[in-house]
PDB file of C-alpha atoms in Angstrom:
ATOM      1  CA  MET X   1     194.872 333.862 146.603  1.00 47.00           C
ATOM      2  CA  GLU X   2     196.498 332.406 149.633  1.00 56.00           C
ATOM      3  CA  GLU X   3     198.205 329.014 149.251  1.00 66.00           C
ATOM      4  CA  VAL X   4     197.162 326.531 151.793  1.00 69.00           C
ATOM      5  CA  PRO X   5     199.916 323.774 152.133  1.00 72.00           C
ATOM      6  CA  GLY X   6     198.324 320.488 151.507  1.00 70.00           C
ATOM      7  CA  SER X   7     195.705 321.356 149.275  1.00 77.00           C
ATOM      8  CA  LEU X   8     195.284 320.267 145.653  1.00 80.00           C
ATOM      9  CA  GLY X   9     198.106 321.103 143.336  1.00 80.00           C
ATOM     10  CA  THR X  10     200.979 321.591 145.599  1.00 84.00           C
ATOM     11  CA  ILE X  11     203.966 319.288 146.370  1.00 88.00           C
ATOM     12  CA  PRO X  12     202.551 318.361 150.276  1.00 89.00           C
ATOM     13  CA  SER X  13     199.414 317.271 148.504  1.00 89.00           C
ATOM     14  CA  PHE X  14     201.383 315.274 145.966  1.00 91.00           C
ATOM     15  CA  SER X  15     203.343 313.499 148.746  1.00 92.00           C
ATOM     16  CA  LEU X  16     200.287 313.039 150.764  1.00 93.00           C
ATOM     17  CA  ARG X  17     198.676 311.067 147.777  1.00 93.00           C
ATOM     18  CA  LEU X  18     201.944 309.108 146.856  1.00 94.00           C
ATOM     19  CA  GLY X  19     201.815 307.994 150.456  1.00 95.00           C
ATOM     20  CA  GLN X  20     198.427 306.916 150.367  1.00 94.00           C
ATOM     21  CA  THR X  21     198.631 304.876 147.138  1.00 95.00           C
ATOM     22  CA  LEU X  22     202.038 303.335 148.987  1.00 95.00           C
ATOM     23  CA  PHE X  23     200.647 302.278 152.091  1.00 95.00           C
ATOM     24  CA  SER X  24     197.209 301.219 150.768  1.00 95.00           C
ATOM     25  CA  SER X  25     199.118 298.845 147.959  1.00 95.00           C
ATOM     26  CA  ALA X  26     201.248 297.651 150.593  1.00 94.00           C
ATOM     27  CA  SER X  27     198.176 296.672 152.925  1.00 93.00           C
ATOM     28  CA  LEU X  28     196.572 295.220 149.690  1.00 92.00           C
ATOM     29  CA  LEU X  29     199.557 293.107 148.759  1.00 92.00           C
ATOM     30  CA  LEU X  30     200.370 291.826 152.326  1.00 89.00           C
ATOM     31  CA  MET X  31     196.742 291.046 152.846  1.00 87.00           C
ATOM     32  CA  SER X  32     196.131 289.054 149.734  1.00 85.00           C
ATOM     33  CA  LEU X  33     199.681 287.362 148.246  1.00 82.00           C
ATOM     34  CA  GLY X  34     199.573 283.810 149.172  1.00 70.00           C
ATOM     35  CA  VAL X  35     197.189 284.083 151.985  1.00 71.00           C
ATOM     36  CA  GLU X  36     193.382 282.806 152.008  1.00 71.00           C
ATOM     37  CA  PHE X  37     191.858 286.359 153.088  1.00 69.00           C
ATOM     38  CA  TYR X  38     188.581 285.464 151.860  1.00 74.00           C
ATOM     39  CA  SER X  39     187.939 283.027 154.529  1.00 76.00           C
ATOM     40  CA  TYR X  40     187.154 285.914 156.918  1.00 81.00           C
ATOM     41  CA  THR X  41     184.632 288.731 156.191  1.00 83.00           C
ATOM     42  CA  ALA X  42     186.936 291.646 157.739  1.00 87.00           C
ATOM     43  CA  PHE X  43     189.847 290.656 155.501  1.00 88.00           C
ATOM     44  CA  CYS X  44     187.708 290.526 152.312  1.00 89.00           C
ATOM     45  CA  TYR X  45     186.478 294.010 153.536  1.00 91.00           C
ATOM     46  CA  LEU X  46     189.954 295.463 153.915  1.00 92.00           C
ATOM     47  CA  VAL X  47     191.039 294.286 150.527  1.00 91.00           C
ATOM     48  CA  THR X  48     187.648 295.688 148.892  1.00 93.00           C
ATOM     49  CA  VAL X  49     188.328 299.076 150.484  1.00 94.00           C
ATOM     50  CA  MET X  50     192.071 298.940 149.397  1.00 93.00           C
ATOM     51  CA  GLY X  51     190.864 298.281 145.907  1.00 93.00           C
ATOM     52  CA  LEU X  52     188.805 301.563 146.289  1.00 94.00           C
ATOM     53  CA  VAL X  53     191.560 303.701 147.675  1.00 94.00           C
ATOM     54  CA  ILE X  54     194.635 302.700 145.353  1.00 95.00           C
ATOM     55  CA  PRO X  55     192.786 303.958 142.055  1.00 95.00           C
ATOM     56  CA  TRP X  56     191.302 307.094 143.869  1.00 94.00           C
ATOM     57  CA  SER X  57     194.789 308.311 145.292  1.00 94.00           C
ATOM     58  CA  LEU X  58     196.822 307.270 142.305  1.00 94.00           C
ATOM     59  CA  THR X  59     194.329 309.287 140.292  1.00 93.00           C
ATOM     60  CA  LEU X  60     194.657 312.225 142.535  1.00 92.00           C
ATOM     61  CA  ALA X  61     198.372 312.269 142.551  1.00 92.00           C
ATOM     62  CA  LEU X  62     198.260 312.308 138.620  1.00 92.00           C
ATOM     63  CA  VAL X  63     195.995 315.395 138.959  1.00 90.00           C
ATOM     64  CA  ASP X  64     198.663 316.877 141.386  1.00 89.00           C
ATOM     65  CA  GLY X  65     201.467 316.130 139.531  1.00 90.00           C
ATOM     66  CA  TYR X  66     200.198 317.440 136.372  1.00 90.00           C
ATOM     67  CA  SER X  67     199.083 320.700 138.010  1.00 88.00           C
ATOM     68  CA  LEU X  68     202.672 321.106 139.231  1.00 88.00           C
ATOM     69  CA  LEU X  69     204.191 320.612 135.944  1.00 89.00           C
ATOM     70  CA  VAL X  70     201.935 323.078 134.082  1.00 87.00           C
ATOM     71  CA  LYS X  71     201.903 325.400 137.272  1.00 82.00           C
ATOM     72  CA  CYS X  72     198.369 325.718 137.271  1.00 79.00           C
ATOM     73  CA  PRO X  73     196.449 324.443 140.108  1.00 74.00           C
ATOM     74  CA  LEU X  74     192.983 323.323 139.853  1.00 74.00           C
ATOM     75  CA  ARG X  75     190.654 325.882 141.741  1.00 76.00           C
ATOM     76  CA  GLN X  76     186.983 325.042 140.985  1.00 82.00           C
ATOM     77  CA  PRO X  77     184.830 324.657 144.046  1.00 83.00           C
ATOM     78  CA  GLY X  78     182.674 321.849 142.796  1.00 86.00           C
ATOM     79  CA  ILE X  79     185.684 319.420 142.011  1.00 87.00           C
ATOM     80  CA  LEU X  80     187.063 320.477 145.418  1.00 87.00           C
ATOM     81  CA  LEU X  81     183.976 319.579 147.172  1.00 89.00           C
ATOM     82  CA  ILE X  82     183.847 316.116 145.411  1.00 91.00           C
ATOM     83  CA  ILE X  83     187.373 315.625 146.131  1.00 90.00           C
ATOM     84  CA  VAL X  84     186.875 316.776 149.916  1.00 90.00           C
ATOM     85  CA  VAL X  85     183.572 314.285 150.268  1.00 92.00           C
ATOM     86  CA  GLY X  86     185.325 311.458 148.255  1.00 93.00           C
ATOM     87  CA  ASP X  87     188.543 311.610 150.836  1.00 92.00           C
ATOM     88  CA  TRP X  88     186.375 311.771 153.538  1.00 91.00           C
ATOM     89  CA  LEU X  89     184.114 308.674 152.678  1.00 93.00           C
ATOM     90  CA  LEU X  90     187.093 306.474 151.943  1.00 94.00           C
ATOM     91  CA  SER X  91     188.946 307.701 155.306  1.00 93.00           C
ATOM     92  CA  VAL X  92     185.858 306.357 157.005  1.00 93.00           C
ATOM     93  CA  LEU X  93     185.933 302.857 155.163  1.00 94.00           C
ATOM     94  CA  THR X  94     189.614 302.601 155.648  1.00 95.00           C
ATOM     95  CA  LEU X  95     189.375 303.264 159.387  1.00 94.00           C
ATOM     96  CA  ALA X  96     186.583 300.855 159.552  1.00 94.00           C
ATOM     97  CA  ALA X  97     188.539 298.328 157.509  1.00 94.00           C
ATOM     98  CA  ALA X  98     191.568 298.453 159.641  1.00 94.00           C
ATOM     99  CA  CYS X  99     190.062 298.264 162.936  1.00 93.00           C
ATOM    100  CA  SER X 100     188.082 295.188 161.847  1.00 92.00           C
ATOM    101  CA  THR X 101     191.438 293.564 160.539  1.00 91.00           C
ATOM    102  CA  ALA X 102     193.172 294.172 163.561  1.00 92.00           C
ATOM    103  CA  SER X 103     190.499 293.414 165.945  1.00 90.00           C
ATOM    104  CA  VAL X 104     190.157 289.898 163.844  1.00 88.00           C
ATOM    105  CA  VAL X 105     193.981 289.215 164.039  1.00 87.00           C
ATOM    106  CA  ASP X 106     193.966 289.945 167.728  1.00 86.00           C
ATOM    107  CA  LEU X 107     191.162 287.484 168.374  1.00 84.00           C
ATOM    108  CA  LEU X 108     192.931 284.982 166.064  1.00 82.00           C
ATOM    109  CA  LEU X 109     196.296 285.380 167.883  1.00 81.00           C
ATOM    110  CA  HIS X 110     194.541 284.789 171.290  1.00 77.00           C
ATOM    111  CA  ALA X 111     192.024 282.313 170.417  1.00 70.00           C
ATOM    112  CA  ASP X 112     193.660 279.491 168.684  1.00 63.00           C
ATOM    113  CA  ARG X 113     197.109 278.941 167.386  1.00 60.00           C
ATOM    114  CA  SER X 114     196.003 276.608 164.579  1.00 63.00           C
ATOM    115  CA  TYR X 115     193.899 279.200 162.744  1.00 65.00           C
ATOM    116  CA  CYS X 116     197.070 281.589 162.472  1.00 71.00           C
ATOM    117  CA  PRO X 117     200.444 280.635 162.531  1.00 73.00           C
ATOM    118  CA  PRO X 118     202.698 283.330 163.709  1.00 73.00           C
ATOM    119  CA  LYS X 119     204.152 284.195 160.416  1.00 77.00           C
ATOM    120  CA  LEU X 120     201.013 284.622 158.738  1.00 79.00           C
ATOM    121  CA  CYS X 121     199.400 286.629 161.573  1.00 82.00           C
ATOM    122  CA  SER X 122     202.478 289.311 161.730  1.00 85.00           C
ATOM    123  CA  ARG X 123     201.515 289.883 158.110  1.00 87.00           C
ATOM    124  CA  TYR X 124     198.071 290.393 158.891  1.00 87.00           C
ATOM    125  CA  GLN X 125     199.025 293.037 161.442  1.00 89.00           C
ATOM    126  CA  ILE X 126     201.516 294.682 159.345  1.00 92.00           C
ATOM    127  CA  SER X 127     198.556 295.095 156.775  1.00 92.00           C
ATOM    128  CA  ALA X 128     196.342 296.419 159.255  1.00 93.00           C
ATOM    129  CA  ALA X 129     198.894 299.257 160.337  1.00 94.00           C
ATOM    130  CA  MET X 130     199.463 300.061 156.890  1.00 94.00           C
ATOM    131  CA  ALA X 131     195.770 300.572 156.459  1.00 94.00           C
ATOM    132  CA  PHE X 132     195.682 302.855 159.374  1.00 94.00           C
ATOM    133  CA  PHE X 133     198.600 304.903 157.892  1.00 95.00           C
ATOM    134  CA  SER X 134     196.711 305.135 155.019  1.00 95.00           C
ATOM    135  CA  TRP X 135     193.701 306.348 156.934  1.00 94.00           C
ATOM    136  CA  LEU X 136     195.893 308.978 158.565  1.00 94.00           C
ATOM    137  CA  LEU X 137     197.199 310.513 155.359  1.00 93.00           C
ATOM    138  CA  SER X 138     193.634 310.120 153.659  1.00 93.00           C
ATOM    139  CA  LEU X 139     192.160 312.219 156.564  1.00 91.00           C
ATOM    140  CA  ALA X 140     195.050 314.928 156.286  1.00 91.00           C
ATOM    141  CA  SER X 141     194.090 315.494 152.565  1.00 90.00           C
ATOM    142  CA  SER X 142     190.432 315.750 153.148  1.00 89.00           C
ATOM    143  CA  LEU X 143     191.131 318.446 156.006  1.00 87.00           C
ATOM    144  CA  PHE X 144     193.694 320.584 153.977  1.00 87.00           C
ATOM    145  CA  ASN X 145     191.143 320.663 150.978  1.00 85.00           C
ATOM    146  CA  LEU X 146     188.265 321.448 153.486  1.00 84.00           C
ATOM    147  CA  TRP X 147     190.442 324.395 154.773  1.00 82.00           C
ATOM    148  CA  LEU X 148     191.029 325.632 151.109  1.00 81.00           C
ATOM    149  CA  LEU X 149     187.301 325.256 150.186  1.00 80.00           C
ATOM    150  CA  PRO X 150     185.711 328.355 152.181  1.00 77.00           C
ATOM    151  CA  SER X 151     188.322 330.939 150.466  1.00 76.00           C
ATOM    152  CA  LEU X 152     187.087 329.951 146.743  1.00 71.00           C
TER     153      LEU X 152
ATOM    154  CA  MET F   1     173.507 335.791 163.530  1.00 47.00           C
ATOM    155  CA  GLU F   2     171.661 333.107 161.693  1.00 56.00           C
ATOM    156  CA  GLU F   3     170.471 330.045 163.497  1.00 66.00           C
ATOM    157  CA  VAL F   4     172.132 326.691 162.195  1.00 70.00           C
ATOM    158  CA  PRO F   5     169.718 323.788 162.998  1.00 73.00           C
ATOM    159  CA  GLY F   6     171.744 321.417 165.115  1.00 70.00           C
ATOM    160  CA  SER F   7     174.284 323.463 166.457  1.00 77.00           C
ATOM    161  CA  LEU F   8     174.951 323.970 170.090  1.00 80.00           C
ATOM    162  CA  GLY F   9     171.781 325.241 172.135  1.00 80.00           C
ATOM    163  CA  THR F  10     168.903 324.471 169.851  1.00 85.00           C
ATOM    164  CA  ILE F  11     166.082 321.644 169.964  1.00 88.00           C
ATOM    165  CA  PRO F  12     167.841 319.437 167.404  1.00 89.00           C
ATOM    166  CA  SER F  13     171.039 319.599 169.280  1.00 89.00           C
ATOM    167  CA  PHE F  14     169.452 318.628 172.295  1.00 91.00           C
ATOM    168  CA  SER F  15     167.675 315.699 170.558  1.00 92.00           C
ATOM    169  CA  LEU F  16     171.132 314.782 169.207  1.00 93.00           C
ATOM    170  CA  ARG F  17     172.916 314.458 172.565  1.00 93.00           C
ATOM    171  CA  LEU F  18     169.743 312.635 174.013  1.00 94.00           C
ATOM    172  CA  GLY F  19     169.978 309.956 171.145  1.00 95.00           C
ATOM    173  CA  GLN F  20     173.744 309.386 171.566  1.00 94.00           C
ATOM    174  CA  THR F  21     173.409 309.037 175.325  1.00 95.00           C
ATOM    175  CA  LEU F  22     170.456 306.627 174.705  1.00 95.00           C
ATOM    176  CA  PHE F  23     172.294 304.345 172.113  1.00 95.00           C
ATOM    177  CA  SER F  24     175.772 304.672 173.841  1.00 95.00           C
ATOM    178  CA  SER F  25     174.040 303.547 177.203  1.00 95.00           C
ATOM    179  CA  ALA F  26     172.006 300.576 175.314  1.00 94.00           C
ATOM    180  CA  SER F  27     175.304 299.430 173.621  1.00 93.00           C
ATOM    181  CA  LEU F  28     177.144 299.631 177.100  1.00 92.00           C
ATOM    182  CA  LEU F  29     174.339 297.745 178.995  1.00 92.00           C
ATOM    183  CA  LEU F  30     173.848 295.252 176.393  1.00 89.00           C
ATOM    184  CA  MET F  31     177.771 294.356 176.334  1.00 87.00           C
ATOM    185  CA  SER F  32     178.312 294.411 179.805  1.00 85.00           C
ATOM    186  CA  LEU F  33     175.417 293.000 181.788  1.00 82.00           C
ATOM    187  CA  GLY F  34     175.922 289.366 182.493  1.00 70.00           C
ATOM    188  CA  VAL F  35     178.396 288.740 179.663  1.00 71.00           C
ATOM    189  CA  GLU F  36     182.109 287.966 179.959  1.00 71.00           C
ATOM    190  CA  PHE F  37     183.119 290.858 177.735  1.00 69.00           C
ATOM    191  CA  TYR F  38     186.476 291.167 179.077  1.00 74.00           C
ATOM    192  CA  SER F  39     187.703 288.100 177.573  1.00 76.00           C
ATOM    193  CA  TYR F  40     187.988 289.801 174.214  1.00 81.00           C
ATOM    194  CA  THR F  41     189.892 293.087 173.425  1.00 84.00           C
ATOM    195  CA  ALA F  42     187.527 294.542 171.125  1.00 87.00           C
ATOM    196  CA  PHE F  43     184.671 294.230 173.531  1.00 88.00           C
ATOM    197  CA  CYS F  44     186.547 295.898 176.350  1.00 89.00           C
ATOM    198  CA  TYR F  45     187.469 298.704 174.079  1.00 91.00           C
ATOM    199  CA  LEU F  46     183.756 299.318 173.249  1.00 92.00           C
ATOM    200  CA  VAL F  47     182.511 299.435 176.951  1.00 92.00           C
ATOM    201  CA  THR F  48     186.082 301.923 177.395  1.00 93.00           C
ATOM    202  CA  VAL F  49     184.717 304.013 174.661  1.00 94.00           C
ATOM    203  CA  MET F  50     181.093 303.849 175.743  1.00 93.00           C
ATOM    204  CA  GLY F  51     182.408 304.979 179.095  1.00 93.00           C
ATOM    205  CA  LEU F  52     183.810 308.104 177.553  1.00 94.00           C
ATOM    206  CA  VAL F  53     180.840 308.820 175.340  1.00 94.00           C
ATOM    207  CA  ILE F  54     178.142 308.587 177.975  1.00 95.00           C
ATOM    208  CA  PRO F  55     179.391 311.447 180.042  1.00 95.00           C
ATOM    209  CA  TRP F  56     180.430 313.629 177.394  1.00 94.00           C
ATOM    210  CA  SER F  57     176.910 313.651 175.445  1.00 94.00           C
ATOM    211  CA  LEU F  58     175.024 313.769 178.800  1.00 94.00           C
ATOM    212  CA  THR F  59     177.222 316.865 180.000  1.00 93.00           C
ATOM    213  CA  LEU F  60     176.340 318.761 176.383  1.00 92.00           C
ATOM    214  CA  ALA F  61     172.929 317.396 176.613  1.00 92.00           C
ATOM    215  CA  LEU F  62     172.539 319.279 180.120  1.00 92.00           C
ATOM    216  CA  VAL F  63     174.158 322.386 178.524  1.00 90.00           C
ATOM    217  CA  ASP F  64     171.957 322.441 175.733  1.00 89.00           C
ATOM    218  CA  GLY F  65     168.819 321.861 177.968  1.00 90.00           C
ATOM    219  CA  TYR F  66     169.920 324.934 180.033  1.00 90.00           C
ATOM    220  CA  SER F  67     170.521 326.974 176.893  1.00 88.00           C
ATOM    221  CA  LEU F  68     166.856 326.096 175.632  1.00 88.00           C
ATOM    222  CA  LEU F  69     165.848 327.241 179.403  1.00 89.00           C
ATOM    223  CA  VAL F  70     167.258 330.485 179.406  1.00 88.00           C
ATOM    224  CA  LYS F  71     166.918 331.184 175.687  1.00 82.00           C
ATOM    225  CA  CYS F  72     170.340 332.248 175.688  1.00 79.00           C
ATOM    226  CA  PRO F  73     172.373 330.036 173.311  1.00 74.00           C
ATOM    227  CA  LEU F  74     176.401 329.692 174.070  1.00 75.00           C
ATOM    228  CA  ARG F  75     178.193 331.607 171.189  1.00 76.00           C
ATOM    229  CA  GLN F  76     181.975 331.396 172.402  1.00 82.00           C
ATOM    230  CA  PRO F  77     184.368 330.350 169.399  1.00 83.00           C
ATOM    231  CA  GLY F  78     186.878 328.484 171.660  1.00 86.00           C
ATOM    232  CA  ILE F  79     184.187 326.503 173.646  1.00 87.00           C
ATOM    233  CA  LEU F  80     182.622 325.634 170.099  1.00 87.00           C
ATOM    234  CA  LEU F  81     185.983 324.473 168.976  1.00 89.00           C
ATOM    235  CA  ILE F  82     186.387 322.297 171.922  1.00 91.00           C
ATOM    236  CA  ILE F  83     183.239 320.903 171.523  1.00 90.00           C
ATOM    237  CA  VAL F  84     183.717 320.042 167.599  1.00 90.00           C
ATOM    238  CA  VAL F  85     187.200 318.593 168.134  1.00 91.00           C
ATOM    239  CA  GLY F  86     185.807 316.580 171.103  1.00 93.00           C
ATOM    240  CA  ASP F  87     182.797 315.239 169.202  1.00 92.00           C
ATOM    241  CA  TRP F  88     184.847 314.285 166.339  1.00 91.00           C
ATOM    242  CA  LEU F  89     187.389 312.495 168.402  1.00 93.00           C
ATOM    243  CA  LEU F  90     184.942 310.502 170.153  1.00 94.00           C
ATOM    244  CA  SER F  91     183.080 309.678 166.801  1.00 93.00           C
ATOM    245  CA  VAL F  92     186.201 308.237 165.380  1.00 93.00           C
ATOM    246  CA  LEU F  93     186.685 306.273 168.702  1.00 94.00           C
ATOM    247  CA  THR F  94     182.926 305.009 168.436  1.00 95.00           C
ATOM    248  CA  LEU F  95     183.333 303.987 164.901  1.00 94.00           C
ATOM    249  CA  ALA F  96     186.610 301.886 165.575  1.00 94.00           C
ATOM    250  CA  ALA F  97     184.780 300.182 168.501  1.00 94.00           C
ATOM    251  CA  ALA F  98     181.669 299.479 166.699  1.00 94.00           C
ATOM    252  CA  CYS F  99     183.713 298.099 163.711  1.00 93.00           C
ATOM    253  CA  SER F 100     185.968 296.037 165.779  1.00 92.00           C
ATOM    254  CA  THR F 101     182.957 294.554 167.768  1.00 91.00           C
ATOM    255  CA  ALA F 102     181.013 293.763 164.681  1.00 92.00           C
ATOM    256  CA  SER F 103     183.840 292.279 162.995  1.00 90.00           C
ATOM    257  CA  VAL F 104     184.686 290.004 166.175  1.00 88.00           C
ATOM    258  CA  VAL F 105     181.088 288.919 166.703  1.00 87.00           C
ATOM    259  CA  ASP F 106     180.884 287.726 162.832  1.00 86.00           C
ATOM    260  CA  LEU F 107     184.094 285.659 163.259  1.00 84.00           C
ATOM    261  CA  LEU F 108     182.630 284.188 166.697  1.00 82.00           C
ATOM    262  CA  LEU F 109     179.596 283.379 164.797  1.00 81.00           C
ATOM    263  CA  HIS F 110     181.426 281.575 161.875  1.00 77.00           C
ATOM    264  CA  ALA F 111     184.260 280.123 163.404  1.00 70.00           C
ATOM    265  CA  ASP F 112     183.052 278.096 166.584  1.00 63.00           C
ATOM    266  CA  ARG F 113     179.572 277.718 167.920  1.00 60.00           C
ATOM    267  CA  SER F 114     181.167 277.037 171.528  1.00 63.00           C
ATOM    268  CA  TYR F 115     182.546 280.341 171.803  1.00 65.00           C
ATOM    269  CA  CYS F 116     179.486 282.373 171.204  1.00 71.00           C
ATOM    270  CA  PRO F 117     175.946 280.673 172.123  1.00 74.00           C
ATOM    271  CA  PRO F 118     173.308 282.300 169.676  1.00 73.00           C
ATOM    272  CA  LYS F 119     171.428 284.365 172.348  1.00 77.00           C
ATOM    273  CA  LEU F 120     174.813 285.971 173.339  1.00 79.00           C
ATOM    274  CA  CYS F 121     176.064 286.604 169.840  1.00 82.00           C
ATOM    275  CA  SER F 122     172.671 288.619 169.072  1.00 85.00           C
ATOM    276  CA  ARG F 123     173.198 290.773 172.024  1.00 87.00           C
ATOM    277  CA  TYR F 124     176.894 291.450 170.961  1.00 88.00           C
ATOM    278  CA  GLN F 125     175.407 292.323 167.397  1.00 89.00           C
ATOM    279  CA  ILE F 126     172.919 294.628 168.764  1.00 92.00           C
ATOM    280  CA  SER F 127     175.168 296.155 170.829  1.00 92.00           C
ATOM    281  CA  ALA F 128     177.402 296.784 167.799  1.00 92.00           C
ATOM    282  CA  ALA F 129     174.848 298.243 166.056  1.00 94.00           C
ATOM    283  CA  MET F 130     173.774 300.851 168.771  1.00 94.00           C
ATOM    284  CA  ALA F 131     177.457 301.755 168.867  1.00 94.00           C
ATOM    285  CA  PHE F 132     177.044 302.583 165.182  1.00 94.00           C
ATOM    286  CA  PHE F 133     174.008 304.841 165.485  1.00 95.00           C
ATOM    287  CA  SER F 134     175.558 306.621 168.435  1.00 95.00           C
ATOM    288  CA  TRP F 135     178.763 307.154 165.905  1.00 94.00           C
ATOM    289  CA  LEU F 136     176.208 308.551 163.393  1.00 94.00           C
ATOM    290  CA  LEU F 137     174.611 311.127 165.618  1.00 93.00           C
ATOM    291  CA  SER F 138     177.860 311.995 167.112  1.00 93.00           C
ATOM    292  CA  LEU F 139     179.334 312.897 163.518  1.00 91.00           C
ATOM    293  CA  ALA F 140     176.084 314.882 162.844  1.00 91.00           C
ATOM    294  CA  SER F 141     176.521 316.821 166.039  1.00 90.00           C
ATOM    295  CA  SER F 142     180.315 317.666 165.027  1.00 89.00           C
ATOM    296  CA  LEU F 143     179.545 318.384 161.544  1.00 87.00           C
ATOM    297  CA  PHE F 144     176.634 321.208 162.747  1.00 87.00           C
ATOM    298  CA  ASN F 145     178.766 322.670 165.185  1.00 85.00           C
ATOM    299  CA  LEU F 146     181.928 322.801 162.718  1.00 84.00           C
ATOM    300  CA  TRP F 147     179.174 324.366 160.113  1.00 82.00           C
ATOM    301  CA  LEU F 148     178.368 327.169 162.746  1.00 81.00           C
ATOM    302  CA  LEU F 149     181.964 327.947 163.800  1.00 80.00           C
ATOM    303  CA  PRO F 150     183.296 330.293 160.803  1.00 77.00           C
ATOM    304  CA  SER F 151     180.256 332.547 161.285  1.00 76.00           C
ATOM    305  CA  LEU F 152     181.118 333.398 164.757  1.00 71.00           C
TER     306      LEU F 152
END
């Protein structure tokens, strides 16, 4: 069987999963630490989605790490299909959350200074950017695994 | 060759394209007619994206209609790949626009009545919903054509 770079149980896939965990944790921490995020729907949504993405990516990073250690990649079409669909669903949710947060931050910045002091607002912006990076990586994982699926 | 329902040159595909054109036109009209949409970045973005989706869907609806009339579906992998990638890109942009608009409307509704009289705000909401439907149809088109691609 040919080896697709980035598919489950390879070093690129492991790096992608670590990147997803890192970016989504950064996004969650920047949004929730010491900030009243629950006053805006979009920010609550971002926190919820990041709370879903982190355990998912972390679990798959562990699976990848285990596969690399025992040198025996997981190659079952059913499980791979679940991973592709899960990645894809989470990437759609992450994109939606990132866009909502970015547009709300933009509105807060332009509408009224009192809602959003510059220091807080830049934290929100970085959080949205981190969610966006997490979307990109999650999409890449989904595409690489989808590429592998027909060859099983 | 098997016929995939919803792929290029079939009646379901033609209906999907018509639906996309209809929903995105409705979203554009609701957002731009008599409303000062250019005061919010998210709304400008929605109008821009809808201005891209409408000609794309309309052109492909015409291609589908022509294929149905002459009963000779277009089956060239290169062209199909361009259509799949184009549909996918536009669906990502549409999702982003719909989410941004929805979150900004939600914020305007809760933050301050003076920014957004109820009648205008409900128009914005319907516009975001229409963009969301357009995203769903555009994603369906992309998936159906992607499904057809390996069999060519």
